[in-house]
PDB file of C-alpha atoms and ligand atoms in Angstrom:
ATOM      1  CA  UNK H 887       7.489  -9.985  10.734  1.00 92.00           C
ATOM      2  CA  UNK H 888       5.296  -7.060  11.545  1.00 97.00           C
ATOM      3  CA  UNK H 889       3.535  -5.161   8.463  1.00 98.00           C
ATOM      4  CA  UNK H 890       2.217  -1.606   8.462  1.00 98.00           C
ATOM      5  CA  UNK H 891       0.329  -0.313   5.170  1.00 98.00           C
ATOM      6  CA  UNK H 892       0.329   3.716   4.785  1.00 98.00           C
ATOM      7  CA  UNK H 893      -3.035   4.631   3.494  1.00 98.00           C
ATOM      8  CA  UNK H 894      -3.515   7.067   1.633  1.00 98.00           C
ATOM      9  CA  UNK H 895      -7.110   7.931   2.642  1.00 98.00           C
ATOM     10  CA  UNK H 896      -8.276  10.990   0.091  1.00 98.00           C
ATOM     11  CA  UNK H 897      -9.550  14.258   0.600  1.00 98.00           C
ATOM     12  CA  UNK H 898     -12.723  13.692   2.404  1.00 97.00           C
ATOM     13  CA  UNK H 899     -15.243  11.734   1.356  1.00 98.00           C
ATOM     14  CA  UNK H 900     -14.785   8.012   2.120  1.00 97.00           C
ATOM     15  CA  UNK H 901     -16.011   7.026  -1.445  1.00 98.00           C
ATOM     16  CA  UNK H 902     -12.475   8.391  -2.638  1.00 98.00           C
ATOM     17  CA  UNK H 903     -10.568   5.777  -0.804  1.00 98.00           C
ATOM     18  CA  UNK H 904      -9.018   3.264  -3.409  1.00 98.00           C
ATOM     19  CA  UNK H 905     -10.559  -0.169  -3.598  1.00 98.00           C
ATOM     20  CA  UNK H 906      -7.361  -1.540  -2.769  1.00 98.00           C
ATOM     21  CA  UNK H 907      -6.764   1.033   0.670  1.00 98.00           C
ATOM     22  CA  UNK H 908     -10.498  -0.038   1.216  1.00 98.00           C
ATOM     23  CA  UNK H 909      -9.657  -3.912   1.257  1.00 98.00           C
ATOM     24  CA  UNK H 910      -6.731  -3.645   3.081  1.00 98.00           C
ATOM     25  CA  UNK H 911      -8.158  -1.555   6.042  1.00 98.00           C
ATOM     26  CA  UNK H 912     -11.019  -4.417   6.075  1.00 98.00           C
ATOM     27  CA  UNK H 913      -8.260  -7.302   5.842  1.00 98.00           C
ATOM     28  CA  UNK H 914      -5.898  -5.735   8.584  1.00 98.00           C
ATOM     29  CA  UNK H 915      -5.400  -6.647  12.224  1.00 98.00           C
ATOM     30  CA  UNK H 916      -5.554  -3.054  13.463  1.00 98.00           C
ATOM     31  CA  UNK H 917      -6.603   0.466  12.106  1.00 98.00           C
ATOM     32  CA  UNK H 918      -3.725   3.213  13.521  1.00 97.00           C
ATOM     33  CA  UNK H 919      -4.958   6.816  12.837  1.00 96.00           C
ATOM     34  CA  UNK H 920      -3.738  10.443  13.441  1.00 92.00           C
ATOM     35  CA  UNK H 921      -5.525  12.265  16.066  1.00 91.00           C
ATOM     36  CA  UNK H 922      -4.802  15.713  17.544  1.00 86.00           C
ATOM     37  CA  UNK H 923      -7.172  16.933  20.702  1.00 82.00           C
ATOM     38  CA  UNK H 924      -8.821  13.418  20.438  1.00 83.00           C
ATOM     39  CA  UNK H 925     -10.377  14.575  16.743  1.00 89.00           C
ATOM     40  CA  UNK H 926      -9.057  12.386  13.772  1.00 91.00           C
ATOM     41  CA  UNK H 927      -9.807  13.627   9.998  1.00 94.00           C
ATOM     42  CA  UNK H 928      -8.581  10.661   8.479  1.00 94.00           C
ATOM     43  CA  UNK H 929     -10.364   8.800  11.500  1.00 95.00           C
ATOM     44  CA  UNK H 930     -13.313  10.528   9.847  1.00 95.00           C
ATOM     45  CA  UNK H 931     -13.202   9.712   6.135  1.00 97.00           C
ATOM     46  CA  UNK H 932     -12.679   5.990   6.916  1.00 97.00           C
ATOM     47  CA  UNK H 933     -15.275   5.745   9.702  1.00 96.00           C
ATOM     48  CA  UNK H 934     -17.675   3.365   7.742  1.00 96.00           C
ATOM     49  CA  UNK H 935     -15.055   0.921   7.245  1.00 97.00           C
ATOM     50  CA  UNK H 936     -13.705   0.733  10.598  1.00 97.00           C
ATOM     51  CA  UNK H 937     -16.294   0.955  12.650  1.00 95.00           C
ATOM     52  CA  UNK H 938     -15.984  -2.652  13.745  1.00 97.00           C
ATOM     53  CA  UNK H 939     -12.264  -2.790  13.422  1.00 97.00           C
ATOM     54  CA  UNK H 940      -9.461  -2.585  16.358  1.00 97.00           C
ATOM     55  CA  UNK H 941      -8.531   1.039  16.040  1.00 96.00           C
ATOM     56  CA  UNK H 942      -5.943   3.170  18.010  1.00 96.00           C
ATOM     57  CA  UNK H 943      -5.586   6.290  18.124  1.00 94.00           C
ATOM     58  CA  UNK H 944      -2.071   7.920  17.671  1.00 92.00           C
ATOM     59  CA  UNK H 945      -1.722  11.547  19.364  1.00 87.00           C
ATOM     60  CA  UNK H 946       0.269  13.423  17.209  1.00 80.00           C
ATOM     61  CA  UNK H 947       0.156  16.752  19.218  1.00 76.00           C
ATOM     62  CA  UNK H 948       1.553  15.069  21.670  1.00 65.00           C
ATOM     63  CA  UNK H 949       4.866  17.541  22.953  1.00 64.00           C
ATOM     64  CA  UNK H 950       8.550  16.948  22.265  1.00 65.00           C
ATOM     65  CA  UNK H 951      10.385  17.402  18.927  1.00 76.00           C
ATOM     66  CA  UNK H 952       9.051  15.784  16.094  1.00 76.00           C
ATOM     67  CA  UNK H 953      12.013  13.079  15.579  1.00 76.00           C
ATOM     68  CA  UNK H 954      11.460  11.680  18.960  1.00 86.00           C
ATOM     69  CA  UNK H 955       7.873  11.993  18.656  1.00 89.00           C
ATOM     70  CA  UNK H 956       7.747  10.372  15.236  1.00 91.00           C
ATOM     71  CA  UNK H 957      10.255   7.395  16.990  1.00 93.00           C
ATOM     72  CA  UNK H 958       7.144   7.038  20.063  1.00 93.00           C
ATOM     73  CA  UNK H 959       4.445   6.237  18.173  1.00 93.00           C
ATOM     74  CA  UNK H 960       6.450   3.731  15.952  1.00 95.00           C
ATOM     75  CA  UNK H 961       7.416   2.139  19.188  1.00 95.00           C
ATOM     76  CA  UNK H 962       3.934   2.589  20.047  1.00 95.00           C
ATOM     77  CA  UNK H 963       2.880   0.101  16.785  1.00 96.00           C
ATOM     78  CA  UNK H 964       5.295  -1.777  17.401  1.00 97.00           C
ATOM     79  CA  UNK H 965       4.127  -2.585  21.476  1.00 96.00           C
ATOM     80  CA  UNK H 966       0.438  -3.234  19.742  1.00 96.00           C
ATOM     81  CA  UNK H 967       1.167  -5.461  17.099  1.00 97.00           C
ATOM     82  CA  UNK H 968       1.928  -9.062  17.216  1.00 96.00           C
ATOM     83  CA  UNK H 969       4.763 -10.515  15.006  1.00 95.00           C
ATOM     84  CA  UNK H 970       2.890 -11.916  11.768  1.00 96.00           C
ATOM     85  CA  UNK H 971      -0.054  -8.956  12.293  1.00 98.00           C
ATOM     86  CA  UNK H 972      -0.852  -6.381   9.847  1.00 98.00           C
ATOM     87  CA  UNK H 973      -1.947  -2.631  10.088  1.00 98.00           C
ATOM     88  CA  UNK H 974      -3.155  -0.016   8.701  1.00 98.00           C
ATOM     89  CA  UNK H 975      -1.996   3.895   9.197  1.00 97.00           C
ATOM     90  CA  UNK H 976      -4.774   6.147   7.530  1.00 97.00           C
ATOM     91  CA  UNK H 977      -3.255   9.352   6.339  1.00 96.00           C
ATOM     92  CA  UNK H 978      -4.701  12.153   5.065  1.00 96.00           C
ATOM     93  CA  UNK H 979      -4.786  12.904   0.876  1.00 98.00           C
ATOM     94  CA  UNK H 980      -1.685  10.988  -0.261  1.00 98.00           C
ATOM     95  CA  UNK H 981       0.963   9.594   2.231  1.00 97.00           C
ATOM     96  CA  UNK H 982       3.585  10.624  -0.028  1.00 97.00           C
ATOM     97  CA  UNK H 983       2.733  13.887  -0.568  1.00 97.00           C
ATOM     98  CA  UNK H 984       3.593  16.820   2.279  1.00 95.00           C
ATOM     99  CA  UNK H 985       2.811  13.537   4.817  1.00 93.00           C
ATOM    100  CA  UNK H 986       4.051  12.871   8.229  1.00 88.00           C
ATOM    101  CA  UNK H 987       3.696   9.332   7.150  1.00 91.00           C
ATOM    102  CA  UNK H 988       7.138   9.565   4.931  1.00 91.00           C
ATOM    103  CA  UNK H 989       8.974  10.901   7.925  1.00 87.00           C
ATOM    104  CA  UNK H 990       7.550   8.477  10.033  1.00 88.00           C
ATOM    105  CA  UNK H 991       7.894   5.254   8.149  1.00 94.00           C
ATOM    106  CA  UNK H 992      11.884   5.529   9.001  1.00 93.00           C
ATOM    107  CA  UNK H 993      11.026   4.709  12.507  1.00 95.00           C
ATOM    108  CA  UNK H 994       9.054   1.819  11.714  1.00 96.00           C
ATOM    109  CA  UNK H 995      11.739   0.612   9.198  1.00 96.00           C
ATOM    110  CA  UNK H 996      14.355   0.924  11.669  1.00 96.00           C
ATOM    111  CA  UNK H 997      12.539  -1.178  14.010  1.00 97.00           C
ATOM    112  CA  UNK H 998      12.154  -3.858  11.197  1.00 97.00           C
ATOM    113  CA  UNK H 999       8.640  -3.235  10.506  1.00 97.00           C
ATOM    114  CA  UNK H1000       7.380  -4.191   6.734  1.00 98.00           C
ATOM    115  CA  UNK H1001       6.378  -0.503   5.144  1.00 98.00           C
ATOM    116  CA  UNK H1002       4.688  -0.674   2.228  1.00 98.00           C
ATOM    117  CA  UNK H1003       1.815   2.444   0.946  1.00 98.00           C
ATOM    118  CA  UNK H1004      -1.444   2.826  -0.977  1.00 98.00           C
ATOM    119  CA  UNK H1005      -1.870   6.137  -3.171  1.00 98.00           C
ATOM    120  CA  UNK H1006      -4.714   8.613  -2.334  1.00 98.00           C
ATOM    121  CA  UNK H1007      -6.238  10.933  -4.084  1.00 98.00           C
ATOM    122  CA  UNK H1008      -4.362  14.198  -2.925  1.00 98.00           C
ATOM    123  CA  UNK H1009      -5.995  17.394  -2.086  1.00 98.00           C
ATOM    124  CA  UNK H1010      -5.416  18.929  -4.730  1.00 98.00           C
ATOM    125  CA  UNK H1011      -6.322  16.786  -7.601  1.00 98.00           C
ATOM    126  CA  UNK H1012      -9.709  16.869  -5.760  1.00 98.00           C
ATOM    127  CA  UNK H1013      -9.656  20.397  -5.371  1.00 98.00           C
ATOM    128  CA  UNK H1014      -9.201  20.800  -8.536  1.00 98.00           C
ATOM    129  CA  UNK H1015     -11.578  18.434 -10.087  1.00 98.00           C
ATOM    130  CA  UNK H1016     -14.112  20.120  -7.885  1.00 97.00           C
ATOM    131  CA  UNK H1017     -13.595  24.010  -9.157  1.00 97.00           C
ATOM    132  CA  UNK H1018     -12.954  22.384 -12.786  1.00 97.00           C
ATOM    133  CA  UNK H1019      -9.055  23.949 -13.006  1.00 96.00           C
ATOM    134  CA  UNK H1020      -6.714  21.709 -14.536  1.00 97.00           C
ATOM    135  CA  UNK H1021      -3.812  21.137 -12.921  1.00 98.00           C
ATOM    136  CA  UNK H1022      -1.122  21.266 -15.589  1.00 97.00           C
ATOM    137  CA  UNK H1023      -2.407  20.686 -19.525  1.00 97.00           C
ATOM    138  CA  UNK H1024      -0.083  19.967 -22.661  1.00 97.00           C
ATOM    139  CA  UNK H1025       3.754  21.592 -22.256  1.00 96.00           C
ATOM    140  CA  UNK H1026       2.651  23.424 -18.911  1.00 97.00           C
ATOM    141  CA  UNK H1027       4.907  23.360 -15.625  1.00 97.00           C
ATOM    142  CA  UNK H1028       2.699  22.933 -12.014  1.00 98.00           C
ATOM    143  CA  UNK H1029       4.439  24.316  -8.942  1.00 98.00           C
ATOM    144  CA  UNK H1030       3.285  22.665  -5.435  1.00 98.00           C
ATOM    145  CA  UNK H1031       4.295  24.206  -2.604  1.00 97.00           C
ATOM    146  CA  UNK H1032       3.027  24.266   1.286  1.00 94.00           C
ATOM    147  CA  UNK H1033       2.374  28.232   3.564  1.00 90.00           C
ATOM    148  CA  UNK H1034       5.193  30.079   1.568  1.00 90.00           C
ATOM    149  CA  UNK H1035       5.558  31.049  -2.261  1.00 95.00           C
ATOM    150  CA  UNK H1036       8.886  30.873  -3.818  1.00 97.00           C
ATOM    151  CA  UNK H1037       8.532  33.784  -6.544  1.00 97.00           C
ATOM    152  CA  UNK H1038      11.351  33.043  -8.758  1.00 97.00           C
ATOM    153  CA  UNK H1039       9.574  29.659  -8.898  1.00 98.00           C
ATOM    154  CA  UNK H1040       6.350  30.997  -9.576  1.00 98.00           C
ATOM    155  CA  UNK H1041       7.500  33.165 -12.344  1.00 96.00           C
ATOM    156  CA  UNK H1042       8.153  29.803 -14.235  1.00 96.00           C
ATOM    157  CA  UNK H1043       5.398  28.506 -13.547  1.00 98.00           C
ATOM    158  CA  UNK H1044       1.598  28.219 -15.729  1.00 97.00           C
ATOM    159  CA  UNK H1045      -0.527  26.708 -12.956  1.00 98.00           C
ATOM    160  CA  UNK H1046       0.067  26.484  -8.781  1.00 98.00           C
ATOM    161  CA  UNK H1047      -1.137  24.752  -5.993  1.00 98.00           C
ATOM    162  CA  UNK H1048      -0.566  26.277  -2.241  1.00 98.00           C
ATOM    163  CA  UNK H1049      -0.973  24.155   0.891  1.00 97.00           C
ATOM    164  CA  UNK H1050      -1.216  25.037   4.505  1.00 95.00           C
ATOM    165  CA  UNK H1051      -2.876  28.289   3.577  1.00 93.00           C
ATOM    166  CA  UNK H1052      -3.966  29.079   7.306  1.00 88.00           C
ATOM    167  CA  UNK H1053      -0.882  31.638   7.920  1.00 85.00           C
ATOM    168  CA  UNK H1054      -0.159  33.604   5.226  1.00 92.00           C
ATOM    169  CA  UNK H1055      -3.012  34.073   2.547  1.00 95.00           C
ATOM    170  CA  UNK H1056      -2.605  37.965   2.240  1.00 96.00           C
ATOM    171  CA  UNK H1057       1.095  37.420   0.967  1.00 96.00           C
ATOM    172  CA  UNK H1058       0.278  34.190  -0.799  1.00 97.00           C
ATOM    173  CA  UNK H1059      -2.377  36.204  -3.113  1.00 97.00           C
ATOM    174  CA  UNK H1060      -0.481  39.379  -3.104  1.00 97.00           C
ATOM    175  CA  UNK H1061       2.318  37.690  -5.072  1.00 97.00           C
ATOM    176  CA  UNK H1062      -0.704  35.358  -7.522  1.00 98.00           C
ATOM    177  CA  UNK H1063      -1.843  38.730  -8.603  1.00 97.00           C
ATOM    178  CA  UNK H1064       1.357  40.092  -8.718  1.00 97.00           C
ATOM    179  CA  UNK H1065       2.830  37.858 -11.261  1.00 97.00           C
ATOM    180  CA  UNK H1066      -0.793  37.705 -13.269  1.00 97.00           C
ATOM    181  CA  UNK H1067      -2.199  34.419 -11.889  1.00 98.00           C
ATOM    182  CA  UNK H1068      -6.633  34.034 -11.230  1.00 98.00           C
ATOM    183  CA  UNK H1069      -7.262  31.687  -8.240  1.00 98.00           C
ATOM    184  CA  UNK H1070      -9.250  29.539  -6.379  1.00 98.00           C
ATOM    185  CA  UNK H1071      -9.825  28.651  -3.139  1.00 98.00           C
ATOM    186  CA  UNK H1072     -11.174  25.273  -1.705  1.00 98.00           C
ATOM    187  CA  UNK H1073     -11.899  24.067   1.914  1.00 97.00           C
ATOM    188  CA  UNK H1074     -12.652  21.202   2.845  1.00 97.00           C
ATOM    189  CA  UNK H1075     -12.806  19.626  -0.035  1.00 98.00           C
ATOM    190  CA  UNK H1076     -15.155  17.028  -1.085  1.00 98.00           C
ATOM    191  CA  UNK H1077     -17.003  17.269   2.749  1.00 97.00           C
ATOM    192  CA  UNK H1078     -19.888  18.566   3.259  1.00 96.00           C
ATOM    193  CA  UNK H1079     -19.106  21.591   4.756  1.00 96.00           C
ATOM    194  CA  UNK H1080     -16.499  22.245   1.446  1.00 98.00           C
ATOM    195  CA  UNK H1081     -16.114  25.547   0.101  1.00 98.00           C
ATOM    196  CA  UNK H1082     -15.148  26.828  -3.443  1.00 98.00           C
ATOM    197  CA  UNK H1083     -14.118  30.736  -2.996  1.00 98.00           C
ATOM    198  CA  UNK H1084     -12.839  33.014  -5.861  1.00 98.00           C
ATOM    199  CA  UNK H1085     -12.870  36.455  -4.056  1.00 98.00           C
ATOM    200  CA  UNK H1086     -10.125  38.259  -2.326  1.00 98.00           C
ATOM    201  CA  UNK H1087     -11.777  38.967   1.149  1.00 97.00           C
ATOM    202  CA  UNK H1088     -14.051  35.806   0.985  1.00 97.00           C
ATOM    203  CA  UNK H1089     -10.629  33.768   0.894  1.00 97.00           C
ATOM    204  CA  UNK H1090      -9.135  36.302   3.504  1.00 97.00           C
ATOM    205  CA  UNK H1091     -11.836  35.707   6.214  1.00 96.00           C
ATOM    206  CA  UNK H1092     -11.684  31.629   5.900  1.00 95.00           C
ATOM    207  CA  UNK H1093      -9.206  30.221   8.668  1.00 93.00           C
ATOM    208  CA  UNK H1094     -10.001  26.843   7.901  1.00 94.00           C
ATOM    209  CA  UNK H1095      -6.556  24.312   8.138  1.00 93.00           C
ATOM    210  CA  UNK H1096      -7.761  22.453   5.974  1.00 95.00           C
ATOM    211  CA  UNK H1097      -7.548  24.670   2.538  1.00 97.00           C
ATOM    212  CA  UNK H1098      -5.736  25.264  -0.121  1.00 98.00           C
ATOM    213  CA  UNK H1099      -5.020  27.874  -3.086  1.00 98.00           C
ATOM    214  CA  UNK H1100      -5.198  27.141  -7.074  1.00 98.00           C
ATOM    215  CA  UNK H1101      -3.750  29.000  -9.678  1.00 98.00           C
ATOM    216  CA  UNK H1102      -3.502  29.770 -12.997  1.00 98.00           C
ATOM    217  CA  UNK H1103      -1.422  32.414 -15.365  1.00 96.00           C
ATOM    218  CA  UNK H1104      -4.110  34.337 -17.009  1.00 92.00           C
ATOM    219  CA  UNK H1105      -4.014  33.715 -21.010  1.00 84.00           C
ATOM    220  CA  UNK H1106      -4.772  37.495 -21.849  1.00 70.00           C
TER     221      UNK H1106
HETATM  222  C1  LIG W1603      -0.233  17.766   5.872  1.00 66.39           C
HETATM  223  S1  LIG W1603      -0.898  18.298   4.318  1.00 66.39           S
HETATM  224  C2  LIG W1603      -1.491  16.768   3.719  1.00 66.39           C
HETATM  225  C3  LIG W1603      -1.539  16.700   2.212  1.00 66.39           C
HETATM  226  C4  LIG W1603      -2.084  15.352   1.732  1.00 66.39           C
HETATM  227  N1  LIG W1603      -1.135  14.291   2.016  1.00 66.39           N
HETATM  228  C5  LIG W1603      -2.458  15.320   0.247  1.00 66.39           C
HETATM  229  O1  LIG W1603      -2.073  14.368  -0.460  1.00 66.39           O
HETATM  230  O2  LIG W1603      -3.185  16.207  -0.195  1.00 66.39           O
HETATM  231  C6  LIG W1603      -2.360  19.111   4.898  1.00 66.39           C
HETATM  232  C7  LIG W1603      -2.840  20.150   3.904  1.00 66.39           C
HETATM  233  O3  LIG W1603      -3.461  19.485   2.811  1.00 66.39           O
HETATM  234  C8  LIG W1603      -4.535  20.284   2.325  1.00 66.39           C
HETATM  235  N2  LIG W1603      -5.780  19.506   2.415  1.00 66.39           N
HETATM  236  C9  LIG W1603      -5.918  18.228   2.848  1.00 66.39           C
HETATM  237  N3  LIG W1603      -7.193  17.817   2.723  1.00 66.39           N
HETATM  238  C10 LIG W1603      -7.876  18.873   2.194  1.00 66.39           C
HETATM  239  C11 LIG W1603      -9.247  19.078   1.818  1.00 66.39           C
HETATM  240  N4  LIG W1603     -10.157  18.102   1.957  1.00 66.39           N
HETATM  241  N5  LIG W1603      -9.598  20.288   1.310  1.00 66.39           N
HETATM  242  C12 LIG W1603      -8.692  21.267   1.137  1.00 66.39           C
HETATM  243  N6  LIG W1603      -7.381  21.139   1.481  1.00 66.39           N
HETATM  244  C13 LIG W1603      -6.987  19.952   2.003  1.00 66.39           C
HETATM  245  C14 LIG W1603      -4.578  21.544   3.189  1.00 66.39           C
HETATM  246  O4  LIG W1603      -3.818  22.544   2.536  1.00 66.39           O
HETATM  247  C15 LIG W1603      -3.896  21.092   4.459  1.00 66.39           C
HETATM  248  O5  LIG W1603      -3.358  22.203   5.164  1.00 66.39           O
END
């Protein structure tokens, strides 16, 4: 039996990794990560701990559709590791939340490799730690949500958090202020080139991928 562990590296900083992703990635036969244009984030937090490890690199910008691409690189794993080897996929944040990890763990189930994951701390639970905005207190309701805003939703909603900002940040703070929420906006969290930005056309010039929005209803 083959096994692959998801990992669910953190936000940024490798310290965030749990001590039980951390032992894993030193126990395991092989380190898989993400890469796109030969640059891996996740690649990047963990880079202390696998320096000395057997690590491939999986291109995940490679073309086609994303079911047949997600059903390559399992077949991919599967080619690299030997029957009674473990791995290790490093995946960004949390590799249950908005991850290509939970689409791709089907293909490695199907071709009867062990899945099993590791919890991260997600972007925004860092982000949020980091501009000191909690996420949801006593009797409140938190809306996640990735590039688009779902107003009706929103309108229910005390507190927010908006992923995959890159596209759309005019409309995506048009509609906070429109429905009487302050924000926040973080890049790159807990690196060293993180940001925390609270004005409009600050936020509006940023282009960074990897960024999100917080926000809050206003109390008065
Ligand atoms: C594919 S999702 C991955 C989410 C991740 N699984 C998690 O648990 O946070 C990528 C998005 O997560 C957010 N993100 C991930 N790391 C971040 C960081 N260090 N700082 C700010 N946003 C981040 C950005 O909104 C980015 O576009």
């Amino acid at each position: 039996m083959k096994k692959i562990y998801g990992i669910g590296a953190g936000p940024g900083d490798g310290e965030y990794i749990t001590l039980k992703g951390y032992k894993l990635i030193r126990k395991a036969d092989m380190v898989f990560i993400p890469s796109s244009g030969g640059k891996s984030f996740a690649g990047n937090i963990a880079k202390d701990y696998i320096s000395d490890k057997q690590v491939v690199e999986l291109d995940f910008a490679m073309d086609g559709n994303e079911k047949g691409k997600y059903a390559a690189i399992a077949r991919l794993i599967d080619d690299k590791l030997k029957s009674g080897q473990t791995g290790v996929f490093l995946t960004l944040g949390d590799p249950m939340v908005y991850s290509t990890f939970c689409y791709f763990m089907e293909e490695l189930v199907k071709l009867g490799i062990q899945v099993e994951t590791v919890p991260g701390v997600t972007s925004f639970c860092a982000a949020a730690n980091r501009a000191k905005v909690p996420v949801a207190l006593k009797g409140e309701s938190f809306y996640l949500c990735d590039g688009d805003i779902d107003e009706e939703i929103l309108k229910a909603a005390d507190s927010v958090c908006i992923l995959k900002t890159y596209k759309n940040k005019a409309s995506i703070l048009n509609a906070l202020e429109k429905h009487g929420f302050e924000y926040v906006y973080v890049k790159r969290c807990t690196c060293d080139e993180e940001k925390v930005l609270y004005e409009r056309d600050e936020i509006l010039k940023d282009t960074d991928y990897m960024s999100l929005i917080m926000g809050r209803r206003k109390t008065v």
